[in-house]
Amino acid sequence: MNDLIVIGAGPAGCAAAVMAASLGQHVTVVETDKVGGKLHQISALENVPGAWATGPALAQALAADLARIQHSGRCTLIEGRAISVAGHDDRAEAVLKDGQVLAAAAVIVATGVAAVTPATADWIAAPDGLDLPPLWRARPEELRGRTYVLGGDRPLGTWLRSHPGVTRRLHVLYPAADHYKTDEVRGDDRVRLSLADRVTVARERYGDGYEVVVEGPEGRRTFAVDTLVSNLGSLPAALDGLVQDPVGYCPPTEQHPRILTAGDLRSGRFQRIVTAQGSGAEAALERYYAAKAPAANLASRAVRASAVDVSRDLIAMVEAGKADE
């Protein structure tokens, strides 16, 4: 039985594996795709210490880290898809899609988030099977004619910073939930932001463009669109067996003691590369100290859970006070 299973080899999973290996533990890492995950599609890094210019460069370094600890005999990398996890009194288990069951003293789940599509966004009506390219993967030369972006998620700002020479205007349609995310691009002349309550997308009857109907504060408007791309954000890629909050994230304090979560899967507020790495390393350390001093770890978890409850109560009191004003 392994000391630790890490599901996902993105920034959080790699940090967890490297930390655990440095503590003398043996780690099995399960990954469905390339080491580094979504880093391979990030064209510019501005908030990651270490002077990393691009996501692929950082992904290559993470792959080298895993190769190093594999060579040391402290890590096994398995290509596969985990579908569920379970915690027991004496072990944790991860079940893979091919039926294989892996066991370890603990499991760290760092599966991150999956992209929202027009079909799963409740403010968009679109034809079945509509598959729009994501903005963060689009090259400037692919954006032709009148270009519309569905969603105001943060990759919009990253894309604009990555292509400072682009002059084409992006017409961004976004729901009220994305309003705060658009602040960083609000002053960019290349963006026209439009708040939308409802968007209906249809293929043009003639041609390869789209007809987009927007309902919102400016009334009902219809546009002929040449290029349509998606920037709808993401949803947590939770596995069966994890405890999820009302919006699908998996808070670490709510899981079985032998099941830990790290990275973007934990919360919608801290979806950054550096916070993912820190949480992965912290999860590995938490499990290490839990094995060394189980009673102290249980007490620590109880204190954190109590602090979370107090914070929720304080927030509820503040909100209640605002409602009374």
Short mmCIF file of N, CA and C in Angstrom, two decimals, residues 39 42-45 51-59:
data_model
loop_
_atom_site.label_atom_id
_atom_site.label_comp_id
_atom_site.label_asym_id
_atom_site.label_seq_id
_atom_site.Cartn_x
_atom_site.Cartn_y
_atom_site.Cartn_z
N LEU A 39 -1.88 24.09 -17.70
CA LEU A 39 -0.73 24.97 -17.94
C LEU A 39 -0.32 24.98 -19.41
N ILE A 42 -1.86 27.93 -21.28
CA ILE A 42 -1.72 29.30 -20.76
C ILE A 42 -0.53 29.96 -21.45
N SER A 43 -0.82 31.01 -22.22
CA SER A 43 0.22 31.61 -23.06
C SER A 43 1.09 32.61 -22.32
N ALA A 44 0.60 33.16 -21.21
CA ALA A 44 1.39 34.16 -20.48
C ALA A 44 1.15 34.02 -18.99
N LEU A 45 2.23 34.08 -18.21
CA LEU A 45 2.15 34.02 -16.75
C LEU A 45 2.68 35.34 -16.18
N ALA A 51 9.79 33.97 -12.54
CA ALA A 51 10.05 34.47 -13.90
C ALA A 51 9.62 33.49 -14.99
N TRP A 52 8.57 32.73 -14.71
CA TRP A 52 8.03 31.85 -15.75
C TRP A 52 7.26 32.70 -16.75
N ALA A 53 7.58 32.55 -18.04
CA ALA A 53 6.94 33.37 -19.06
C ALA A 53 5.66 32.74 -19.59
N THR A 54 5.64 31.41 -19.67
CA THR A 54 4.48 30.72 -20.24
C THR A 54 4.10 29.50 -19.41
N GLY A 55 2.85 29.07 -19.58
CA GLY A 55 2.40 27.86 -18.91
C GLY A 55 3.15 26.61 -19.34
N PRO A 56 3.36 26.40 -20.65
CA PRO A 56 4.09 25.20 -21.07
C PRO A 56 5.49 25.09 -20.46
N ALA A 57 6.16 26.23 -20.27
CA ALA A 57 7.49 26.19 -19.66
C ALA A 57 7.41 25.69 -18.22
N LEU A 58 6.42 26.17 -17.48
CA LEU A 58 6.24 25.70 -16.11
C LEU A 58 5.82 24.24 -16.09
N ALA A 59 4.95 23.84 -17.01
CA ALA A 59 4.52 22.44 -17.09
C ALA A 59 5.71 21.52 -17.34
#
